[in-house]
mmCIF file of C-alpha atoms in Angstrom:
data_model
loop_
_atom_site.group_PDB
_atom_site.id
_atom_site.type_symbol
_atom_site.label_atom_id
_atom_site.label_comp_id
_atom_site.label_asym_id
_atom_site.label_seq_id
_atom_site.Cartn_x
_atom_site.Cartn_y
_atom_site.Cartn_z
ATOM 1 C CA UNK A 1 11.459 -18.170 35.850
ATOM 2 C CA UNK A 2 8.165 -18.540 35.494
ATOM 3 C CA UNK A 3 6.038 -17.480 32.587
ATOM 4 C CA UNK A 4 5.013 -14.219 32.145
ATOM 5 C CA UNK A 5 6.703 -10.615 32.194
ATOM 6 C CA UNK A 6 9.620 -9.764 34.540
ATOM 7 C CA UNK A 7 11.522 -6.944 34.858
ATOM 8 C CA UNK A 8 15.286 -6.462 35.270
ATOM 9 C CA UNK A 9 17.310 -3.402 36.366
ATOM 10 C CA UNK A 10 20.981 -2.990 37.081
ATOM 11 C CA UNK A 11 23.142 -0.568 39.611
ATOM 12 C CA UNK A 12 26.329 0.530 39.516
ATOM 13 C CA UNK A 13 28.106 2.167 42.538
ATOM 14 C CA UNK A 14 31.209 3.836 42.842
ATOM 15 C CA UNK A 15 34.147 3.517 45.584
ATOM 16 C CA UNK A 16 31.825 5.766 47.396
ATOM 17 C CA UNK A 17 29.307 3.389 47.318
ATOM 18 C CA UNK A 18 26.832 6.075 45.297
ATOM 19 C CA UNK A 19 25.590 5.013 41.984
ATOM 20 C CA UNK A 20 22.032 4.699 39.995
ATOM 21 C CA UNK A 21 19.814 2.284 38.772
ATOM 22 C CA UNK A 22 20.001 1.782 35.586
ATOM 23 C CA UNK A 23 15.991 1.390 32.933
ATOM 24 C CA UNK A 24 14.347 -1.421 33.559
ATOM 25 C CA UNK A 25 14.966 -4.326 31.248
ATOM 26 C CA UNK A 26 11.846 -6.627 30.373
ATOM 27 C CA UNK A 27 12.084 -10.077 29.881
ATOM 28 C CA UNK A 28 8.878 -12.255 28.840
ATOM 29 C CA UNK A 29 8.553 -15.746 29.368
ATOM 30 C CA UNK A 30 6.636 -17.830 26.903
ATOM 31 C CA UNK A 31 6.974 -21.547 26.656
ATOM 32 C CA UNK A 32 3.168 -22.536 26.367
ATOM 33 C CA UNK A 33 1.978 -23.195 22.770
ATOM 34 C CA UNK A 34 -1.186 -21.376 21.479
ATOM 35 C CA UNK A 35 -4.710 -23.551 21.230
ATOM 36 C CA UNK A 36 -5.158 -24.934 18.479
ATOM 37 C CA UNK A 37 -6.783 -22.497 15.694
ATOM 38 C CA UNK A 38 -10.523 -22.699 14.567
ATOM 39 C CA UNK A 39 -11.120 -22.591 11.281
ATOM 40 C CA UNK A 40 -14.099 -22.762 8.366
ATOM 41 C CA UNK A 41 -13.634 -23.152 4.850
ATOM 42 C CA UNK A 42 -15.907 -21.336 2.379
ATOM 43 C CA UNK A 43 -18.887 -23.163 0.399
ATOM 44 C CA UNK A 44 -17.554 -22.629 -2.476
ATOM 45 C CA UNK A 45 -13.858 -23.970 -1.349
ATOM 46 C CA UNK A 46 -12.100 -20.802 -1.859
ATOM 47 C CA UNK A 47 -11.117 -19.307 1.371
ATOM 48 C CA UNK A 48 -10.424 -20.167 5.079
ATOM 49 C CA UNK A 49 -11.465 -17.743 8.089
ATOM 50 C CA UNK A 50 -10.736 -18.724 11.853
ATOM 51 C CA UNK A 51 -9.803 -17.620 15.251
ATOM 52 C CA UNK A 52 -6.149 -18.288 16.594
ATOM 53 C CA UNK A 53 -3.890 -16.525 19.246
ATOM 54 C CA UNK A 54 -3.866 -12.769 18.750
ATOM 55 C CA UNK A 55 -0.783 -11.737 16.509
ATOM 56 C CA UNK A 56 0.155 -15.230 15.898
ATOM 57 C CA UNK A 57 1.418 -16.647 12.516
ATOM 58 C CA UNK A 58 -1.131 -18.841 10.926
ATOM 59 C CA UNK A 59 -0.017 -21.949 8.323
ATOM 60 C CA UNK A 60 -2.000 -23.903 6.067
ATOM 61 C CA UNK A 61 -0.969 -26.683 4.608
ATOM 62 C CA UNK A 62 -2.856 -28.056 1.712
ATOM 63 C CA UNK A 63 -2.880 -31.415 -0.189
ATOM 64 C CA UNK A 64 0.898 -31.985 -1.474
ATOM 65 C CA UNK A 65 2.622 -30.011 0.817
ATOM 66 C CA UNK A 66 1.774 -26.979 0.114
ATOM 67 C CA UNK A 67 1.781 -24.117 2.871
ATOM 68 C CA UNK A 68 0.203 -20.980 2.666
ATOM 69 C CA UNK A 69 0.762 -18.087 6.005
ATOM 70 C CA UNK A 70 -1.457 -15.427 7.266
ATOM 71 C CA UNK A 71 -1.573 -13.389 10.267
ATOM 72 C CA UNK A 72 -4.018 -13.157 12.918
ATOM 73 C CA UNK A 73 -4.716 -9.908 13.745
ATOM 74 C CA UNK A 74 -5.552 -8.351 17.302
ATOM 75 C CA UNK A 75 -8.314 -9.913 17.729
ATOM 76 C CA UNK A 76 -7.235 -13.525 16.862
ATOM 77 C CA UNK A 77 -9.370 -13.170 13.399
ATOM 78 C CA UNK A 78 -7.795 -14.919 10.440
ATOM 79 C CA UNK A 79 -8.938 -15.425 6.810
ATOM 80 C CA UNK A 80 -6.943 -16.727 4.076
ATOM 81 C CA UNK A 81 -7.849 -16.834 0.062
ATOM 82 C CA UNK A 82 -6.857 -19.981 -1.802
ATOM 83 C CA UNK A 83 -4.938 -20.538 -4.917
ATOM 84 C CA UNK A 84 -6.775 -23.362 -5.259
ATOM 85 C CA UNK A 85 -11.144 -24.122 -4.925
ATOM 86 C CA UNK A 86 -10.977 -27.127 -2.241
ATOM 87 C CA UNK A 87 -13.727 -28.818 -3.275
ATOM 88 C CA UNK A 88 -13.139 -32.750 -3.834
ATOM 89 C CA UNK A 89 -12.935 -34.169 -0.464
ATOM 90 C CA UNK A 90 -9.009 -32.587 0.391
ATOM 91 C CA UNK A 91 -7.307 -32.445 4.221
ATOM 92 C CA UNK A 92 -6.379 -29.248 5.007
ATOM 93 C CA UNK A 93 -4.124 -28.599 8.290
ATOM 94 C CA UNK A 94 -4.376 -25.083 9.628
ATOM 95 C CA UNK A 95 -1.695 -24.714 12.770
ATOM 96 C CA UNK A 96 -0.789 -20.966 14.743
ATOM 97 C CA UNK A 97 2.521 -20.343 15.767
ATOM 98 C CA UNK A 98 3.564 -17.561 18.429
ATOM 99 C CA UNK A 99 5.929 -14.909 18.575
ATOM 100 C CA UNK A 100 7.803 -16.963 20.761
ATOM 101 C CA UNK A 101 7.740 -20.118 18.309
ATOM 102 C CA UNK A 102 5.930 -22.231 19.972
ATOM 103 C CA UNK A 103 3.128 -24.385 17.605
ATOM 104 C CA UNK A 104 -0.311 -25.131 18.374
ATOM 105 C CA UNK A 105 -1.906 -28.068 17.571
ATOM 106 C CA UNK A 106 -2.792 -28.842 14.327
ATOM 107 C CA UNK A 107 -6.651 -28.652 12.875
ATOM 108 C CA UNK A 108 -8.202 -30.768 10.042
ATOM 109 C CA UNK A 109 -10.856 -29.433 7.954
ATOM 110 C CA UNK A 110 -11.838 -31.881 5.280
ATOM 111 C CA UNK A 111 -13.274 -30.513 2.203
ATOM 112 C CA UNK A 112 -16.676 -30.823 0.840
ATOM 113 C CA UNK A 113 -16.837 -33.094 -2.308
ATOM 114 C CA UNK A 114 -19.391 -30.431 -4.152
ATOM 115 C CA UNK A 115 -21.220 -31.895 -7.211
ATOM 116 C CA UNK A 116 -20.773 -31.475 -10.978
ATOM 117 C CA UNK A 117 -24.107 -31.783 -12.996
ATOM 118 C CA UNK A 118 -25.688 -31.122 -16.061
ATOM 119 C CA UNK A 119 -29.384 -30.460 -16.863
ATOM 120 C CA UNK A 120 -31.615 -30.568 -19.899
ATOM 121 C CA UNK A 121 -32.025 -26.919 -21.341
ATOM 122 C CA UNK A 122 -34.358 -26.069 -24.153
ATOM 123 C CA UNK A 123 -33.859 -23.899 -26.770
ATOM 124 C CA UNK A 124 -36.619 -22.687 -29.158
ATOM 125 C CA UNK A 125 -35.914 -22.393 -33.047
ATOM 126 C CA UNK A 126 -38.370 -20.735 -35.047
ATOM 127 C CA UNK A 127 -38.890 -24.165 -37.274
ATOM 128 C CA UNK A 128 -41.390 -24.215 -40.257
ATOM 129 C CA UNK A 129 -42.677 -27.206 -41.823
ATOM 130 C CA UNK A 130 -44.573 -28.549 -44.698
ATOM 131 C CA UNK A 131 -46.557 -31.000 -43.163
ATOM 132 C CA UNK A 132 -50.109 -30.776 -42.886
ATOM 133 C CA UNK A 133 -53.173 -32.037 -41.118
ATOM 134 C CA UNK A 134 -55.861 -33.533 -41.793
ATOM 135 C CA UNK A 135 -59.141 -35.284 -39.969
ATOM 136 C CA UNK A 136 -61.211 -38.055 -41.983
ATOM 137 C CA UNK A 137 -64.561 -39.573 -40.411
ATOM 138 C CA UNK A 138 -65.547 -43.351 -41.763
ATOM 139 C CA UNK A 139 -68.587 -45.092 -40.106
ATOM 140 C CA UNK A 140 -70.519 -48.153 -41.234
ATOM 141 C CA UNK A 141 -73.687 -50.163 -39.578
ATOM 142 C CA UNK A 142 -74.070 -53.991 -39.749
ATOM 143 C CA UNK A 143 -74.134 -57.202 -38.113
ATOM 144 C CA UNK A 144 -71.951 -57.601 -35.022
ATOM 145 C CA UNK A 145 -69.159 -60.331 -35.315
ATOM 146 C CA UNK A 146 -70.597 -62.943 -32.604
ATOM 147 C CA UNK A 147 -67.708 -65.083 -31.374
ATOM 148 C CA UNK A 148 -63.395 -65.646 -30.230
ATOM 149 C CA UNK A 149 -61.980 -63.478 -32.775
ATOM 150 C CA UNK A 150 -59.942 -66.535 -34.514
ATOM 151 C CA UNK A 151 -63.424 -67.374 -35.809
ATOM 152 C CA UNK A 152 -65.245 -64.408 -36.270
ATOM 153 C CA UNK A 153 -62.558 -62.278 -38.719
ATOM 154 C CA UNK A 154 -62.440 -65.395 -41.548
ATOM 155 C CA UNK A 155 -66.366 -65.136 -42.123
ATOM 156 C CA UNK A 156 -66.772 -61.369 -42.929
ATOM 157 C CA UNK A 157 -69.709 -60.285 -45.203
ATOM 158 C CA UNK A 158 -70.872 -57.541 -47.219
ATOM 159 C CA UNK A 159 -73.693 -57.001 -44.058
ATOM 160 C CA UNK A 160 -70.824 -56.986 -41.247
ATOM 161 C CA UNK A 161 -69.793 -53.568 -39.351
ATOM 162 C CA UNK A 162 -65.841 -52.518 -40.528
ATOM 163 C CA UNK A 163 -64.265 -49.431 -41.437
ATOM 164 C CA UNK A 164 -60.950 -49.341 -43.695
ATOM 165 C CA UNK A 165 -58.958 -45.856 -43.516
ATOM 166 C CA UNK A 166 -55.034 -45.479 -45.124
ATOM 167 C CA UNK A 167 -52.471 -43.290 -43.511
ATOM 168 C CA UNK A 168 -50.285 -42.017 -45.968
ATOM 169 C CA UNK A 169 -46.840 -42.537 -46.296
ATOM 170 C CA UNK A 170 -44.399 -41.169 -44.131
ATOM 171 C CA UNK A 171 -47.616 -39.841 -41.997
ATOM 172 C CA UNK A 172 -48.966 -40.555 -38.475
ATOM 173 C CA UNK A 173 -52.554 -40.837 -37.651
ATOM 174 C CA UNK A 174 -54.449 -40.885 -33.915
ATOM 175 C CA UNK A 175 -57.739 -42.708 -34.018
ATOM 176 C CA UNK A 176 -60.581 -42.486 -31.817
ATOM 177 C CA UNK A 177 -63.114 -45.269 -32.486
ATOM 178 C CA UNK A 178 -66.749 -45.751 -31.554
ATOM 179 C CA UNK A 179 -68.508 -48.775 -31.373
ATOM 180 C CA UNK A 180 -72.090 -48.510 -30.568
ATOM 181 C CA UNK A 181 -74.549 -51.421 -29.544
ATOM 182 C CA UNK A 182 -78.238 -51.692 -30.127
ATOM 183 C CA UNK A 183 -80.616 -53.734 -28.190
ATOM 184 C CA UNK A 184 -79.796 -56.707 -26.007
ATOM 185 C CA UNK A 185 -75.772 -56.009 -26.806
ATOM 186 C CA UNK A 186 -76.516 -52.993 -24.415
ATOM 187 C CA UNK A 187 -76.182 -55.410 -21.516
ATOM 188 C CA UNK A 188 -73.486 -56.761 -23.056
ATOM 189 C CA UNK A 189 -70.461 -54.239 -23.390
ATOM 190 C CA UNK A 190 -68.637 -56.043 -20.881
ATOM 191 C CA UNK A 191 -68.073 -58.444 -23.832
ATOM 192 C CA UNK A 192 -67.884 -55.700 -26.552
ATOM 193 C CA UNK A 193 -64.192 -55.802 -28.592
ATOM 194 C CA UNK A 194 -62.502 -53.730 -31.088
ATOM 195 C CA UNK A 195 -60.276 -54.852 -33.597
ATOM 196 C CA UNK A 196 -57.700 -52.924 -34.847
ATOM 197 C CA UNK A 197 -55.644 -54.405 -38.016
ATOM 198 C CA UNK A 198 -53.140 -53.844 -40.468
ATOM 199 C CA UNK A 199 -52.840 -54.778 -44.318
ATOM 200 C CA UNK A 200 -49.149 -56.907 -44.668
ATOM 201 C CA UNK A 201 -48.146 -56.583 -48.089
ATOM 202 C CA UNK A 202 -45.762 -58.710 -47.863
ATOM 203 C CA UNK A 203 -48.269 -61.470 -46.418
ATOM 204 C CA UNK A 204 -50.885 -60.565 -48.299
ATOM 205 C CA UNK A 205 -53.215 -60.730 -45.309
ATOM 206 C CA UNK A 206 -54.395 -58.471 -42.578
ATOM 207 C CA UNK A 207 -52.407 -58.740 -38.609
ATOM 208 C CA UNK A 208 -54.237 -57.726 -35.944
ATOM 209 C CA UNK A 209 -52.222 -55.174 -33.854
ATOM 210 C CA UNK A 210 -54.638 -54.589 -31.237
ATOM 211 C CA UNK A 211 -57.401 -56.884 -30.065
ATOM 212 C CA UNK A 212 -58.832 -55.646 -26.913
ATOM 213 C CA UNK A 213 -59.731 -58.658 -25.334
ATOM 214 C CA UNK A 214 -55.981 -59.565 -24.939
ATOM 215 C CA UNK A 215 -53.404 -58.233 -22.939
ATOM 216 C CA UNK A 216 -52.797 -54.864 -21.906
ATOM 217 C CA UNK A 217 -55.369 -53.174 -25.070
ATOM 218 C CA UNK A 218 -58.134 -54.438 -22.644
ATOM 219 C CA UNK A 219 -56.956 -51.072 -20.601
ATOM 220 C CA UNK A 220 -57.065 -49.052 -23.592
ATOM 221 C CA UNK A 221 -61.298 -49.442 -24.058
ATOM 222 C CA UNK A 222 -63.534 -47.361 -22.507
ATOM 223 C CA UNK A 223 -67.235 -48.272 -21.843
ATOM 224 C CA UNK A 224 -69.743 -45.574 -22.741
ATOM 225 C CA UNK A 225 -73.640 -46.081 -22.194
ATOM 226 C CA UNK A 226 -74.280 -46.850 -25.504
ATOM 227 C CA UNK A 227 -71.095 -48.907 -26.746
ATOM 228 C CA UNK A 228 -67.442 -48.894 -26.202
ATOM 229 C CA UNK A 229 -64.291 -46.826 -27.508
ATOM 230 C CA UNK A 230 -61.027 -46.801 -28.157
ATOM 231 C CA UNK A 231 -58.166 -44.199 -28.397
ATOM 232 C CA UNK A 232 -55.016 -44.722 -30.184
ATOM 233 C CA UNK A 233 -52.134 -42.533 -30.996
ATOM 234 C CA UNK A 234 -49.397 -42.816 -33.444
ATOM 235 C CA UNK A 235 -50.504 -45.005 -36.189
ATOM 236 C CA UNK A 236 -47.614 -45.399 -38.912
ATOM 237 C CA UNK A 237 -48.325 -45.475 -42.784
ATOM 238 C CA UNK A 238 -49.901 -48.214 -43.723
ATOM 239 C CA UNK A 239 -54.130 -49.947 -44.890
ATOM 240 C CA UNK A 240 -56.249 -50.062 -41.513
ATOM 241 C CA UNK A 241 -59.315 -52.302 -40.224
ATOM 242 C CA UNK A 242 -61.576 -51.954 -37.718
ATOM 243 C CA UNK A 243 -63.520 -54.315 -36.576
ATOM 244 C CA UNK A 244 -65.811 -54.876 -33.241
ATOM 245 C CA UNK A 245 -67.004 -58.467 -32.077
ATOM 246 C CA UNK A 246 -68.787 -59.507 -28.861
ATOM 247 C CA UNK A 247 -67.705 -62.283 -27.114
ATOM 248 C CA UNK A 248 -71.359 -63.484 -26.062
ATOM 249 C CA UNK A 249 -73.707 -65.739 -27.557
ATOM 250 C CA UNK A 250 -76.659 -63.743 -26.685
ATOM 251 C CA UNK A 251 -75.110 -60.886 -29.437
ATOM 252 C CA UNK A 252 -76.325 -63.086 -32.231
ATOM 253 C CA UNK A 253 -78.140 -61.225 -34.636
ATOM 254 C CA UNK A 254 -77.544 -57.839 -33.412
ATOM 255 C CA UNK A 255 -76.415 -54.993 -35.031
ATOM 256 C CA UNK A 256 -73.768 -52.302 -34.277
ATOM 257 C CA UNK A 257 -72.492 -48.709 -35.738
ATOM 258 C CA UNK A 258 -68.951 -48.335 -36.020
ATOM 259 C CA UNK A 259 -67.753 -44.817 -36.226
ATOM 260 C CA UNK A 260 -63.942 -43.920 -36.781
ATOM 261 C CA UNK A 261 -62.379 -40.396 -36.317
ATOM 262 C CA UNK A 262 -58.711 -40.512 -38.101
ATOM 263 C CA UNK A 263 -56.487 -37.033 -37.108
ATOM 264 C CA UNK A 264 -53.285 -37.545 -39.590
ATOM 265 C CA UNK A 265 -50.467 -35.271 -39.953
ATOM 266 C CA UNK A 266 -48.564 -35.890 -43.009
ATOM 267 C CA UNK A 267 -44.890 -36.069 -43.637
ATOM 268 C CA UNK A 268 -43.075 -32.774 -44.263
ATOM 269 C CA UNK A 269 -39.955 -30.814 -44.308
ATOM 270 C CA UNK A 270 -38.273 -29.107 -41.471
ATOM 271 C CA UNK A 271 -36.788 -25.594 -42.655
ATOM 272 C CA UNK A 272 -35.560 -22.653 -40.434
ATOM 273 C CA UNK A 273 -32.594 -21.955 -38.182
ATOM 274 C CA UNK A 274 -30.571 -24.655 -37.292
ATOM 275 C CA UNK A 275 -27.922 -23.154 -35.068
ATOM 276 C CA UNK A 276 -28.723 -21.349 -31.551
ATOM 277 C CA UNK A 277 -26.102 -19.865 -30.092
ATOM 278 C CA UNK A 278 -25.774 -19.783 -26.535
ATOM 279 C CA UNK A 279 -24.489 -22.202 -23.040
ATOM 280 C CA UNK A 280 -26.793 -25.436 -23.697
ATOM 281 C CA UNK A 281 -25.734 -26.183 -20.175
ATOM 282 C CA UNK A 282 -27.285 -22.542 -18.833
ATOM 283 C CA UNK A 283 -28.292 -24.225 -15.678
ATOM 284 C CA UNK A 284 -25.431 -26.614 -14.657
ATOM 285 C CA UNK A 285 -24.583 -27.260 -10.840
ATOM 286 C CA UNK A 286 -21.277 -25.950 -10.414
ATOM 287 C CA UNK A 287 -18.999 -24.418 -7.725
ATOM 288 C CA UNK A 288 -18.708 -20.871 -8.403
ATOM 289 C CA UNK A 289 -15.508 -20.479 -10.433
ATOM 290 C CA UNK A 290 -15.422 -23.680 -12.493
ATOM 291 C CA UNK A 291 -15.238 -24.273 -16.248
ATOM 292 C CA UNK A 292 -16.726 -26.783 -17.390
ATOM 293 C CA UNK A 293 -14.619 -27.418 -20.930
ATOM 294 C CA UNK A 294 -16.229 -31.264 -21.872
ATOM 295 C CA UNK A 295 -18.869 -33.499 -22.163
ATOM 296 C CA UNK A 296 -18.459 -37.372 -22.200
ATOM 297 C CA UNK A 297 -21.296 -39.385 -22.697
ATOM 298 C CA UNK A 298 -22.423 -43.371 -22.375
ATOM 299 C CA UNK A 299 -19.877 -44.286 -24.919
ATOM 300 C CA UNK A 300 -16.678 -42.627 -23.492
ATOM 301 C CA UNK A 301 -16.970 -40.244 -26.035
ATOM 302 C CA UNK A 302 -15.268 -36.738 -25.143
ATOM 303 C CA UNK A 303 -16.831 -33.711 -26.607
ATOM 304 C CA UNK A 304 -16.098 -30.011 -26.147
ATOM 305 C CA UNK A 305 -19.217 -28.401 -24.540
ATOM 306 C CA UNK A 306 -19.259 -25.412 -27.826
ATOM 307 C CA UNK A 307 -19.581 -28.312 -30.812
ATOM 308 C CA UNK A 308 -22.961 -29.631 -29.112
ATOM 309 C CA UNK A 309 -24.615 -31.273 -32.024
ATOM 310 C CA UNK A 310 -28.552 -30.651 -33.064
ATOM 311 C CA UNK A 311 -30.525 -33.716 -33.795
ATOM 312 C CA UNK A 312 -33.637 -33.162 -35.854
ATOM 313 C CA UNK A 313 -36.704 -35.944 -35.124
ATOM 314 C CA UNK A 314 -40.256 -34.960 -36.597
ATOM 315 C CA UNK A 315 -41.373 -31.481 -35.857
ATOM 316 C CA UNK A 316 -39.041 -30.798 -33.024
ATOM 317 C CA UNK A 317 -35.429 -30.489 -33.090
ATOM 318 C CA UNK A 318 -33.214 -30.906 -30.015
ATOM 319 C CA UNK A 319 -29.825 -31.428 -28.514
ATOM 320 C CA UNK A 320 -29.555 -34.325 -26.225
ATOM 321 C CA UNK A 321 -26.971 -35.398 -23.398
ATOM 322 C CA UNK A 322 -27.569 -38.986 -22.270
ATOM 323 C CA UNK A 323 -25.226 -40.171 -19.106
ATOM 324 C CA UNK A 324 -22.785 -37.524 -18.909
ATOM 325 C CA UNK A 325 -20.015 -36.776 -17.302
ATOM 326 C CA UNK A 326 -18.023 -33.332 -17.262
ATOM 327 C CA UNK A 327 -14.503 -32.156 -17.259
ATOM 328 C CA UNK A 328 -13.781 -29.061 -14.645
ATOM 329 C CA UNK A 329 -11.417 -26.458 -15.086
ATOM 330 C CA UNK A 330 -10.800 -24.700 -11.823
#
């Protein structure tokens, strides 16, 4: 027979030949597998939905052998939750199957491999200190150093331009200095230097730690129309010198201001709050449904994301988490 519907009746007849026909009997024919289902899975790797033969018996089969049924309805629509977020990369097989038995083919939907990151979240703690400010002006007028610097710094006089300034102990100081220049040294700033140095007691000498005709501090000056200056930030404890030199000949016998701004903030203590409660990971990419239970950093160390630990550095205090990975529960 071929495939489709047919109809069967019967008729029984007597020695009379009379008799009746009997209800029709139906018969369907179906040897022809369904097509092989269509099917989506969900962003978030929680649930299939598809198209497949209407009525038809719908099996998915997820990593390990696991097989999960639903059942297309009328109009061949199909959904199916999962026990299980799909959501590292997994095969999943989705076949239909017809009243008659017969199997479609078989349709792969490989999962998305959805990412698991942390940010940096801030939390504000209403910290109080004891450190203070302070701002402290020095300026001095004299000869200008004339010469390489080697020379110039071991023949200091009474008459020459410097300014000294301390930054307490355990403080920090930013410094703006202003060297000005007076007559022909005005078409000389090209050549104008500052001199920044620090008293080694342990020496018993003064290192230069910035010399602005070397290196990278040449970026740091500044030419004005009248002189040069120089801005620097984060000065530890410690005896300062400044000192400004020009490079050129033609400078001998001139004379220059120098004129140092010091802004220090003094060491203190930190007092206040030091627990915030709250998700330090508040804006973590997840999928929608995990946990995320630990944090591993560089070192391979495993921590559980509530015992985040505070670490305290000047007037700020923060929680940091370098390289890290995290362990989902789904």
């Amino acid at each position: 027979m071929t495939e489709g519907s047919h109809a069967f009746t019967a008729t029984a007849t007597n020695a009379n030949g009379t008799g009746s026909v009997s209800s029709a009997a139906t018969v369907i024919v179906d040897t022809l597998a369904p097509g092989t289902p269509s099917g989506t899975l969900s962003a978030d790797g929680g649930s299939l939905s598809g198209q497949a033969e209407a009525n038809s018996t719908v099996t998915v089969t997820l990593v390990g052998g696991v097989t999960l049924t639903t059942t297309a309805g009328s109009n061949g629509a199909w959904s199916l939750t999962l026990p299980t977020k799909q959501i590292e990369g997994q095969l999943i097989n989705v076949t239909a199957t017809d009243a008659a038995g017969n199997a479609s083919g078989t349709l792969g939907i490989t999962a998305p491999v959805l990412p698991l990151a942390a940010r940096d979240n801030i939390t504000s703690l209403d910290l109080t200190s004891t450190a203070v400010t302070s701002t402290q002006n020095y300026s001095d007028y004299g000869l200008l150093l004339v010469g390489a610097l080697g020379n110039v710094a071991s023949v200091l006089g009474n008459d020459t331009a410097q300014v000294e300034f301390t930054i307490a102990e355990g403080g920090t100081g930013d410094v703006t200095i202003d060297a000005a220049a007076t007559g022909i040294v005005l078409s000389l700033l090209s050549t104008q230097e500052i001199v920044v140095q620090r008293y080694d007691t342990s020496l018993g000498a003064w290192t230069t730690i910035v010399n602005t005709a070397v290196g990278d501090f040449a970026n740091l000056l500044t030419l004005t129309g009248s002189g040069v200056t120089l801005n620097l930030s984060g000065l530890g404890e410690g005896q300062y010198r400044v000192l400004t030199y020009n490079t050129s000949l033609l400078a001998t016998g001139s004379y220059t201001s120098l004129d140092v701004d010091v802004h220090q903030t003094s060491a203190g203590i930190i007092s206040g709050p030091t627990i915030s409660t709250g998700n330090v990971m508040a804006d973590d990419t997840a999928p929608t449904g995990t946990t995320v239970t630990a944090i591993t950093n560089a070192n391979g160390v495993s921590t559980p994301v509530a015992r985040a630990a505070w670490i305290s550095r000047g007037n700020t205090a923060r929680c940091t988490l370098i390289r890290m990975a995290v362990t989902p529960t789904r």
